[in-house]
Coordinates of C-alpha atoms in Angstrom, one line a residue:
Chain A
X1 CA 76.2 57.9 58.2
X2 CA 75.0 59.5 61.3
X3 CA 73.2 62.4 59.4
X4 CA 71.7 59.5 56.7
X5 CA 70.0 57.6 60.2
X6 CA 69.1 60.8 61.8
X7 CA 67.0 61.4 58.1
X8 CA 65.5 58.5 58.3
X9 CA 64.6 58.3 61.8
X10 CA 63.1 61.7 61.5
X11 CA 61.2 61.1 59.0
X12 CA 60.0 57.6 59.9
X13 CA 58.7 58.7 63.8
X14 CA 57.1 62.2 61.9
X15 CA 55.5 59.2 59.5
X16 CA 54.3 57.1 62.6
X17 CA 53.3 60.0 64.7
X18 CA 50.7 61.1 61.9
X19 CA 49.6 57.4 61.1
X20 CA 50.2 55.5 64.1
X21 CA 49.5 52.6 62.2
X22 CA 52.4 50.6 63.9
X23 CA 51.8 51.5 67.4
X24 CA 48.1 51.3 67.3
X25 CA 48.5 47.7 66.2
X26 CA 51.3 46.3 68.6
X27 CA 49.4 48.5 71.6
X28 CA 45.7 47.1 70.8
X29 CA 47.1 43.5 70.6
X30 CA 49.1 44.1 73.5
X31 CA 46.2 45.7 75.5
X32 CA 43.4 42.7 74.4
X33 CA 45.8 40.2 75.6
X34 CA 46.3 41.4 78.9
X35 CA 42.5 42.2 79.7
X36 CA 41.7 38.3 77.9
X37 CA 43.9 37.1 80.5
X38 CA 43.6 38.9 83.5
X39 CA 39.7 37.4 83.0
X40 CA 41.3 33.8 82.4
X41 CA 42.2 32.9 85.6
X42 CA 40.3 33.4 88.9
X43 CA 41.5 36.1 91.3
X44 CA 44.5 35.1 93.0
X45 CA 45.5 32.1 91.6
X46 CA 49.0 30.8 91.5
X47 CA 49.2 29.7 88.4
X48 CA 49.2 32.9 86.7
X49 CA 52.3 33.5 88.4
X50 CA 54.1 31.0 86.9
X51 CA 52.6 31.3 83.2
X52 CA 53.4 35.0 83.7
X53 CA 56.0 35.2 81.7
X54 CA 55.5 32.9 78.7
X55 CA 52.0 35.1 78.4
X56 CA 54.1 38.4 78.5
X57 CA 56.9 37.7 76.1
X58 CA 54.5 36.0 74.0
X59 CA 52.6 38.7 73.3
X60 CA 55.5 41.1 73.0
X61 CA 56.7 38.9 70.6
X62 CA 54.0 38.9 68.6
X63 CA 52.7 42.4 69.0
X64 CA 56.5 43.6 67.5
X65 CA 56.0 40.9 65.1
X66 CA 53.2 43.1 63.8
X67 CA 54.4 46.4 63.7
X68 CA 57.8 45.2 62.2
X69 CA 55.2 44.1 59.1
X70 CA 54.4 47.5 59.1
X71 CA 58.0 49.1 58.9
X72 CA 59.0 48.5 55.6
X73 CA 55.2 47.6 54.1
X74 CA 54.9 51.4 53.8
X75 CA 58.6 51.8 52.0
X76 CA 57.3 49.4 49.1
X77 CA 54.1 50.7 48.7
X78 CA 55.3 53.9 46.8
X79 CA 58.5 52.7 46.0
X80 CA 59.6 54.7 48.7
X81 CA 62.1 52.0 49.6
X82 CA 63.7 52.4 45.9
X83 CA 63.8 55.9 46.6
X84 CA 66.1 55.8 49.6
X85 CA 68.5 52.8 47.7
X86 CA 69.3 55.3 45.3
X87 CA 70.5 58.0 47.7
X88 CA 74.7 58.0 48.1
X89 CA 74.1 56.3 51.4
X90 CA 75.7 52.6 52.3
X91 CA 72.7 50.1 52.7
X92 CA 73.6 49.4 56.1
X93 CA 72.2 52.9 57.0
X94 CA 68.9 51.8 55.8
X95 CA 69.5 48.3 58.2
X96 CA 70.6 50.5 61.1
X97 CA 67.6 53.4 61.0
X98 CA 65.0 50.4 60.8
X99 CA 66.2 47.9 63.6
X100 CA 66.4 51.4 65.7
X101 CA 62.6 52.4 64.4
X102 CA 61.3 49.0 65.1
X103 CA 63.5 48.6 68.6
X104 CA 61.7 52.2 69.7
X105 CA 58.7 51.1 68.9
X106 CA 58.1 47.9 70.3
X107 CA 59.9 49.1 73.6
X108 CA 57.5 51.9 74.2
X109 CA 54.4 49.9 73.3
X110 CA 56.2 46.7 75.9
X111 CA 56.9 50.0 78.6
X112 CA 53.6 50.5 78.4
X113 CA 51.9 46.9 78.2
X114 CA 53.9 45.7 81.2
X115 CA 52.9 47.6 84.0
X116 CA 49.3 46.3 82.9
X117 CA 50.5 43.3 83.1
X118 CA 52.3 43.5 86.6
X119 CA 49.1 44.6 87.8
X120 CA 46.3 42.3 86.1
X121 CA 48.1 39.5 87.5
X122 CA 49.6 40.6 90.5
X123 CA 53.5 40.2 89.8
X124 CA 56.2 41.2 92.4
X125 CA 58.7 43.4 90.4
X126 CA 59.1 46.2 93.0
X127 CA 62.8 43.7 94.4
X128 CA 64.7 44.3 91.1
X129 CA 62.7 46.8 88.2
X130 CA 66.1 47.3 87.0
X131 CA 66.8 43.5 85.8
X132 CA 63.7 43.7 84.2
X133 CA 64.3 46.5 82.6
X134 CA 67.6 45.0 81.5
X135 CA 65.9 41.5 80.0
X136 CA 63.5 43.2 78.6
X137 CA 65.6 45.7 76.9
X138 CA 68.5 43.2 75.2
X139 CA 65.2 41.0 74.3
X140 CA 63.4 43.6 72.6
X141 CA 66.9 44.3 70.9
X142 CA 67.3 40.4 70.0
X143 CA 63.9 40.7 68.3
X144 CA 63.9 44.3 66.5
X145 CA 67.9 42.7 65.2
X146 CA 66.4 39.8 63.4
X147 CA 62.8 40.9 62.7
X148 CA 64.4 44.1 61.0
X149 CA 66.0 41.6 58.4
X150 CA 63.6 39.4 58.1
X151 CA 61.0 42.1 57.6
X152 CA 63.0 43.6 54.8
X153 CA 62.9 39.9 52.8
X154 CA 59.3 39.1 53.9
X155 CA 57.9 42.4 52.3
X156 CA 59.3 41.4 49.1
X157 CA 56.9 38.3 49.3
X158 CA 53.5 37.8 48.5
X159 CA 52.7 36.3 51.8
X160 CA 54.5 38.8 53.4
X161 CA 51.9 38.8 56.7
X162 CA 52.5 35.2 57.2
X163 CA 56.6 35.5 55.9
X164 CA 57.7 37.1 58.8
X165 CA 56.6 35.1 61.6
X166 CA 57.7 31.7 59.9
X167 CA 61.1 33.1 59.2
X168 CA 61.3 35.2 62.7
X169 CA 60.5 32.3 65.2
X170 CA 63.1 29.5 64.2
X171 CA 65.9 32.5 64.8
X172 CA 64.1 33.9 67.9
X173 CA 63.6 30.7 69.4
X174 CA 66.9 30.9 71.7
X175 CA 66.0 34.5 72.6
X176 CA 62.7 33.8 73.7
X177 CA 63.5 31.0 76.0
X178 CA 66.1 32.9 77.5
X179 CA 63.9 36.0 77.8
X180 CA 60.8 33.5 80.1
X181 CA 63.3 32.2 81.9
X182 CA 65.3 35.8 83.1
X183 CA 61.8 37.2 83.4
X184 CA 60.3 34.0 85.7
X185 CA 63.9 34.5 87.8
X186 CA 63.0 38.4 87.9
X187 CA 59.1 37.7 88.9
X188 CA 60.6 34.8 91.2
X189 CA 62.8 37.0 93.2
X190 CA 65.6 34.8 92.2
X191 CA 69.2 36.7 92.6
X192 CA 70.8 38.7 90.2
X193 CA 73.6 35.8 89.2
X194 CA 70.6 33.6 87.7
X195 CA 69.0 36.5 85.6
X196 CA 72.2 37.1 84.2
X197 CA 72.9 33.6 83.6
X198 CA 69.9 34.2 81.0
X199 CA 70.5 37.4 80.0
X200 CA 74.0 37.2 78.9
X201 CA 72.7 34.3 76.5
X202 CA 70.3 37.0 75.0
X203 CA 73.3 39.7 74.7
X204 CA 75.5 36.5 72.9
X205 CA 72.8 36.0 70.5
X206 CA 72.3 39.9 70.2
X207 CA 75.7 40.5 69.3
X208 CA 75.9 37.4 66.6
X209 CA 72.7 38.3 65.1
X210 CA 73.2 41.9 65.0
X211 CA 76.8 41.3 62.6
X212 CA 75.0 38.4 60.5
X213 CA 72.2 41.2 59.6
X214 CA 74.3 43.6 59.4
X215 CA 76.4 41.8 56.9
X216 CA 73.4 40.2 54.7
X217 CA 71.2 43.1 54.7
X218 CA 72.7 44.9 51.2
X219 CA 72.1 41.3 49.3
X220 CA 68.7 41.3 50.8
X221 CA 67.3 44.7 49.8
X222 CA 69.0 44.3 46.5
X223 CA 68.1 41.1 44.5
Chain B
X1 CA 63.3 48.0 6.2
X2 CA 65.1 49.5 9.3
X3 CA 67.9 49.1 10.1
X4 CA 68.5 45.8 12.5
X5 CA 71.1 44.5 14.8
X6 CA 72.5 41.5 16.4
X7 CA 74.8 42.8 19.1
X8 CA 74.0 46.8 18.8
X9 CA 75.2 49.5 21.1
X10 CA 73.2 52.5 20.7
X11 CA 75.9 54.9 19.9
X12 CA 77.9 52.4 17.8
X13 CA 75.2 49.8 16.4
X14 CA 77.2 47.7 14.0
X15 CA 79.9 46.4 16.1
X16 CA 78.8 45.5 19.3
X17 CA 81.7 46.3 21.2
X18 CA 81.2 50.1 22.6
X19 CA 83.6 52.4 21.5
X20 CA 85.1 54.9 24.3
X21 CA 83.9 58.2 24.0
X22 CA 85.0 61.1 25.9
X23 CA 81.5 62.4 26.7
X24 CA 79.7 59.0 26.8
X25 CA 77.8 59.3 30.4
X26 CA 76.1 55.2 30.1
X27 CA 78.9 53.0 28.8
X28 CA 77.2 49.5 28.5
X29 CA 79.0 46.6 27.5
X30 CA 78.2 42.9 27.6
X31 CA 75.5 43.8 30.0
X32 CA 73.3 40.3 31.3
X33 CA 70.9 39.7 34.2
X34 CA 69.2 36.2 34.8
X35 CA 66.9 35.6 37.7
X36 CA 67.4 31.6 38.1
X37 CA 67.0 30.1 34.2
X38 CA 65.4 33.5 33.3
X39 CA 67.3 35.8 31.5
X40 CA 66.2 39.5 31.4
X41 CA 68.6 41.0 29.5
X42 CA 71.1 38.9 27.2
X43 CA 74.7 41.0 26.6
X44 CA 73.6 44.0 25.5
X45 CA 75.6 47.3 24.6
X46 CA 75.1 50.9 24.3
X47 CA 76.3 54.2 24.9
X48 CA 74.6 57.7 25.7
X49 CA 76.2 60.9 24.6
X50 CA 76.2 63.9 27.2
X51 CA 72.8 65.6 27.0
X52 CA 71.3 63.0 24.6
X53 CA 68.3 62.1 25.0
X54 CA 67.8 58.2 24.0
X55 CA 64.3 56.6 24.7
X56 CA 64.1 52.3 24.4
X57 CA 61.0 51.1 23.7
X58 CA 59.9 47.1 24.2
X59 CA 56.7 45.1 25.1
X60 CA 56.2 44.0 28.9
X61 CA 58.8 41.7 29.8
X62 CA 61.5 43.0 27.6
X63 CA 63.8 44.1 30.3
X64 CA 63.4 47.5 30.8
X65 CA 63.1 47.7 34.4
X66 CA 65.6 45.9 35.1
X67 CA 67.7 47.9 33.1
X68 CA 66.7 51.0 34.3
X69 CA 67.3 49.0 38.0
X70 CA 70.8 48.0 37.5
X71 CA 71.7 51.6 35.7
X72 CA 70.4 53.3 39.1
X73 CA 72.6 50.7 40.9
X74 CA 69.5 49.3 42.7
X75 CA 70.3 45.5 40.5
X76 CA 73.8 44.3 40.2
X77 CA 74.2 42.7 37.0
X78 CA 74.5 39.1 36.1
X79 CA 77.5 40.3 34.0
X80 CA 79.1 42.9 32.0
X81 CA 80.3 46.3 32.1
X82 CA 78.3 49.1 33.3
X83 CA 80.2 53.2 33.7
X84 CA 78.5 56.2 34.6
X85 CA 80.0 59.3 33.9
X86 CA 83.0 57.5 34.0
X87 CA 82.4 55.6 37.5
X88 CA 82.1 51.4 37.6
X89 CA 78.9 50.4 38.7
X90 CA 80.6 47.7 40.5
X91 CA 82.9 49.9 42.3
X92 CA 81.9 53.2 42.8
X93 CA 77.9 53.0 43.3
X94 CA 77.9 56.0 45.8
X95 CA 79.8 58.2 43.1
X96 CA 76.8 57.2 40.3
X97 CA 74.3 57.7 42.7
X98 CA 75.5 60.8 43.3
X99 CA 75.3 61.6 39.8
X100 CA 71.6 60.4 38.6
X101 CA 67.9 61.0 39.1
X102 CA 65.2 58.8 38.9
X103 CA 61.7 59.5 38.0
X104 CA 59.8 56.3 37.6
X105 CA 55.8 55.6 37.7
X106 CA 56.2 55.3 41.0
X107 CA 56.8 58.8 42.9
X108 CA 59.3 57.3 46.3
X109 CA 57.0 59.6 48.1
X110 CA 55.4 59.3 51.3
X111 CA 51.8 59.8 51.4
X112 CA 52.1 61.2 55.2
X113 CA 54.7 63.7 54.6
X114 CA 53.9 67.2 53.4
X115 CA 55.9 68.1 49.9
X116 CA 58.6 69.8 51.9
X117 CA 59.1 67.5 54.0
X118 CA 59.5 64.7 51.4
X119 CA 62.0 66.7 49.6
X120 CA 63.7 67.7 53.2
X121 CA 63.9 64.0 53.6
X122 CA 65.9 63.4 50.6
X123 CA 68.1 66.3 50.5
X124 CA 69.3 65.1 54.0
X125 CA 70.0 61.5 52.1
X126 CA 72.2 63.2 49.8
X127 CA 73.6 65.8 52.6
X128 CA 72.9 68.8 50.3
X129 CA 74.2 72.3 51.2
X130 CA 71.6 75.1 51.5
X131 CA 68.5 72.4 51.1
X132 CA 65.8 74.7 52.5
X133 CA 66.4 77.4 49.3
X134 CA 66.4 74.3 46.9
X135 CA 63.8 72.9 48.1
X136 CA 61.5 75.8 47.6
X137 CA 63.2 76.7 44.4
X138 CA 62.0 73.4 43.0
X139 CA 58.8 73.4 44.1
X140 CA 58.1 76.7 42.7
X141 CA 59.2 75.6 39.0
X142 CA 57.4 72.6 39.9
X143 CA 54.5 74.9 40.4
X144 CA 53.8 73.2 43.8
X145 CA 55.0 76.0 46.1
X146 CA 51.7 77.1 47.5
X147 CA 51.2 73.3 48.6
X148 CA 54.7 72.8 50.2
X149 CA 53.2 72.2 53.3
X150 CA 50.1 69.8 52.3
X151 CA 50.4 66.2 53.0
X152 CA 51.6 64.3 49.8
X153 CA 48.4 61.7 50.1
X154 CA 46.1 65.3 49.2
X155 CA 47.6 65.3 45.9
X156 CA 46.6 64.2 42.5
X157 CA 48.7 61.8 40.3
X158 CA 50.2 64.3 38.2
X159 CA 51.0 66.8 41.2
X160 CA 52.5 63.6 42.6
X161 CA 54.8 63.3 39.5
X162 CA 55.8 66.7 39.3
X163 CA 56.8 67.2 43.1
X164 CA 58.4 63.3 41.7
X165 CA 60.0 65.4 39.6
X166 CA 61.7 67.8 42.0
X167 CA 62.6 65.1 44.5
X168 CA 64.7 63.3 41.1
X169 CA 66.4 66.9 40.4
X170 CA 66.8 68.1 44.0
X171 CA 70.7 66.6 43.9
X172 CA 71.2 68.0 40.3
X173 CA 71.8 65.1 38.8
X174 CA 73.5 65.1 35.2
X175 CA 71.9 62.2 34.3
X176 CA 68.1 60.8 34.6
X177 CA 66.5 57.5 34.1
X178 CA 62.8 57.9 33.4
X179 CA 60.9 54.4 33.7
X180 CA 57.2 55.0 32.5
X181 CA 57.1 58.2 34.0
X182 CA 53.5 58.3 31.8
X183 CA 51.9 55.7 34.2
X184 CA 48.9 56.3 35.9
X185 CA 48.6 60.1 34.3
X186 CA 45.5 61.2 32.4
X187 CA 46.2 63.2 29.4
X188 CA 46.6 66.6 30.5
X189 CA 49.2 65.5 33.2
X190 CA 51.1 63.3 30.6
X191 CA 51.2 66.7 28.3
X192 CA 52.5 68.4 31.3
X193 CA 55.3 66.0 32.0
X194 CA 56.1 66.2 28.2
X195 CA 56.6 69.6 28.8
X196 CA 58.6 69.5 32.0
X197 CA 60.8 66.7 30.3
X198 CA 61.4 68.3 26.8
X199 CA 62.8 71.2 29.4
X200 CA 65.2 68.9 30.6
X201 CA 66.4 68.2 27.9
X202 CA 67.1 71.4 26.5
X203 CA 69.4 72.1 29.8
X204 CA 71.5 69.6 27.9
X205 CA 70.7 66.9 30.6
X206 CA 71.4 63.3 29.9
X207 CA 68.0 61.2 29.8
X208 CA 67.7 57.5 29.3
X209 CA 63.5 56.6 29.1
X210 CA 62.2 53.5 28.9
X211 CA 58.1 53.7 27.8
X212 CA 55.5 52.1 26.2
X213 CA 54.4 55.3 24.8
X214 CA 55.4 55.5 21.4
X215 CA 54.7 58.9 20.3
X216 CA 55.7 60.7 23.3
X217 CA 58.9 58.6 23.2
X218 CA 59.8 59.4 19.7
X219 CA 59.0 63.2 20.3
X220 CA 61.0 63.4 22.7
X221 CA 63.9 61.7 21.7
X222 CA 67.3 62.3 20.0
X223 CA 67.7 59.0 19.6
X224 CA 65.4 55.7 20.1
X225 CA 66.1 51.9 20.6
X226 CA 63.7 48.9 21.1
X227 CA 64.4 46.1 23.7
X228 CA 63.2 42.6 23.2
X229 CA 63.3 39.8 25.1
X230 CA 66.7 41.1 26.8
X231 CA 68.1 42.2 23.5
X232 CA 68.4 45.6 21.7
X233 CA 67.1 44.8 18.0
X234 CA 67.3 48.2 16.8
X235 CA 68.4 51.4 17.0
X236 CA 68.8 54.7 15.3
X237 CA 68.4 59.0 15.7
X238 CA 65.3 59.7 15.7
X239 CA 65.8 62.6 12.9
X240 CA 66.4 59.2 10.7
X241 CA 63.0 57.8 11.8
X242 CA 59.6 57.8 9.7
X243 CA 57.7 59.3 12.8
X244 CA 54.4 58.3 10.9
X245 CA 55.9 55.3 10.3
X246 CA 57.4 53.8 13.2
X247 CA 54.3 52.5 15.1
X248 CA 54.5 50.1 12.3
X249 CA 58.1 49.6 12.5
X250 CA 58.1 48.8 16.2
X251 CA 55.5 45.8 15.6
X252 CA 57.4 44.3 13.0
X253 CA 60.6 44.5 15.0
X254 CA 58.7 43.0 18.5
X255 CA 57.3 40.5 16.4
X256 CA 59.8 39.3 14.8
X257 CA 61.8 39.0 17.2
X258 CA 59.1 37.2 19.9
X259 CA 59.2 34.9 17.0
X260 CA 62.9 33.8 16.7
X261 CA 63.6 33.5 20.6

């Protein structure tokens, strides 16, 4: 199993590093929100503070939303996606080697959003970068978990651009509340016990989300 | 008029119940598939003989991708019996898999990975031994060895389908499942494929092809059927077969049979 992932993780990161269609996307999107904002609000003000981080997440949520699109649009295409299905390899290996792709990816592109974002509006992370990091990394996971299934049905669509949001945000919805509210405790200098109160939400719904895709993802690549 | 059946199986027409044979590699038997009130392919049975060669023809719609889908275990069935070389498709998927190549009209290659590469890929899918020497083995019968390390996207169609080719054999597989493999390929690539797949077929591989392409079918055939509406309505060797003839035949038996269902 572990050589089958490694194969495919290979090859997709060799695949994005030539294209780059996936992180180009998320990073422009990413990059045009945080400028668009920063020259929103006047210098200084308050407000920005508190809309902080519904702007951030919402962004991150939708730039991953875009290069998820991307991960299995360009298994389809070719048939590419057929191709791996009829190697001796459990399906699950494809499920594992895509949420990892697609958690990779949208974690480097938010790594490199959010110090832009710390500075354009002036946010006080320097008390706790670690619980941050930590909401911001079992988030990201929440996302890549159910966006990598729902990816994987939405392709199959003809809508498949507008699929994937309309499934993704009913699931997500838990996940992203929890995610403003850890990150507004993080930016609010709020103690560890109340970021944690959120984040262990996010690693509940994780966990649960993670075994449900895990389990469905043969009968959805396969009809 | 040819000969016509109900309920045929390929190696035992008449029947309709497929007879064990030691060195059957497909055993079909009662195979269905609906999608919601559609059916696709409605109890049909058939065997293939090691190293036969058995092409089905049919119109669009007839079923033959789906076929060729649940054979390579990517479809489970509606219902039925499927074996492979002796292995359940219900069971033992991995062991089939194992076992059978796919060349279809489209190549499962990516565009941004070099020939070797795409090949490398694979080979690490099926955790082949010594991949490196197999890899360029292939892609010098392919003919493709001076381009190993060119991006897939700077190759034509038929370069495509022959390094398709050698991604499909790379796991020596004793059986292949060719779905319109003459897609998309202009006349000199389609002779070249001919070539490649009457080649095949002399190693005394098993090949099951599903085509439009009449003639090349036939000539390439030891044995042909033709799939309509989800049914086999004919079958027979193709050393029994007016070659001149069968265009005609195959209307007739389409026709007909479009007619009745």
């Amino acid at each position: 199993m572990i050589r089958s992932v490694t194969a495919i993780l290979i090859k997709d990161f060799v695949s994005e590093l030539r294209g780059k269609e996936m992180l180009l996307s998320m990073l422009v999107f990413s990059l045009m929100v945080a400028v668009i904002f920063n020259f929103s609000f006047p210098p200084g003000s308050e407000f920005i503070q508190e809309a902080a981080p519904g702007i951030i997440w919402m962004t991150f949520i939708f730039a991953g939303l875009l290069g998820m699109n991307r991960s299995f649009v360009y298994e389809v295409d070719k048939g590419c996606l057929q191709g791996i299905m009829l190697a001796p390899i459990d399906r699950a290996v494809i499920y594992i080697s895509k949420l990892i792709v697609n958690f990779v990816f949208i974690l480097l592109v938010e790594l490199i959003a959010l110090p832009l974002f710390v500075v354009f509006f002036k946010l006080d992370i320097l008390g706790s970068p670690g619980y941050l990091l930590l909401v911001v990394l079992v988030s990201t996971l929440g996302f890549a978990v159910i966006g990598t299934l729902f990816s994987a049905i939405a392709v199959n669509t003809r809508t498949r651009e507008v699929m994937l949001p309309i499934l993704h945000f009913p699931v997500a919805i838990p996940i992203i509340i929890c995610a403003v509210q850890a990150t507004a405790a993080v930016f609010q200098g709020q103690e560890w016990a109340v970021v944690w109160g959120w984040t262990k939400i996010i690693v509940a719904f994780d966990v649960i989300l993670f075994i449900v895709a895990f389990l469905t993802f043969e009968y959805v690549i396969e009809e | 008029m040819e000969q016509i059946c109900k309920q045929p199986t390929v190696a035992e027409p008449a029947s309709g119940v497929v007879q064990a044979e030691p060195d059957s590699v497909i055993q079909v038997s009662g195979l269905t598939k609906a999608f919601g009130h559609h059916h696709a392919l409605r109890q049909i049975s058939f065997e293939v003989r090691r190293g036969e060669f058995l092409t089905i023809f049919g119109p669009n719609g007839a079923g033959k991708t789906t076929l060729i889908r649940i054979l390579s275990t990517m479809t489970p069935p509606s219902g039925g019996d499927v074996s492979i070389d002796g292995f359940s498709l219900a069971d033992d998927a991995n062991k089939i898999r194992n076992r059978l190549g796919v060349i279809a009209h489209q190549t499962y290659l990516y565009e941004t990975l070099t020939a070797a590469e795409n090949l490398r890929f694979y080979g690490r899918l099926y955790d082949l031994p010594d991949l490196n020497n197999r890899i360029e083995k292939l892609l010098a019968e392919v003919g493709l060895r001076a381009r190993q390390n060119d991006l897939v996207r700077t190759f034509s169609r038929g370069m495509q389908q022959r390094l398709s080719i050698a991604r499909a054999l790379l796991h020596d597989p004793s059986l292949l499942l060719l779905d319109e493999p003459y897609t998309g390929l202009d006349q000199h690539a389609s002779e070249m494929l001919s070539g490649w797949l009457a080649r095949l077929r002399d190693n005394a591989r098993t090949i099951l092809m599903v085509t439009h392409d009449l003639e090349r079918g036939l000539d390439l055939a030891d044995r042909v059927a033709i799939l309509v509406k989800g049914k086999i309505v004919f079958s027979k060797a193709s050393s029994d077969i007016d070659k001149s003839k069968f265009q005609k035949t195959y209307y007739e038996f389409v026709e007909q049979n479009t007619r009745h269902t």
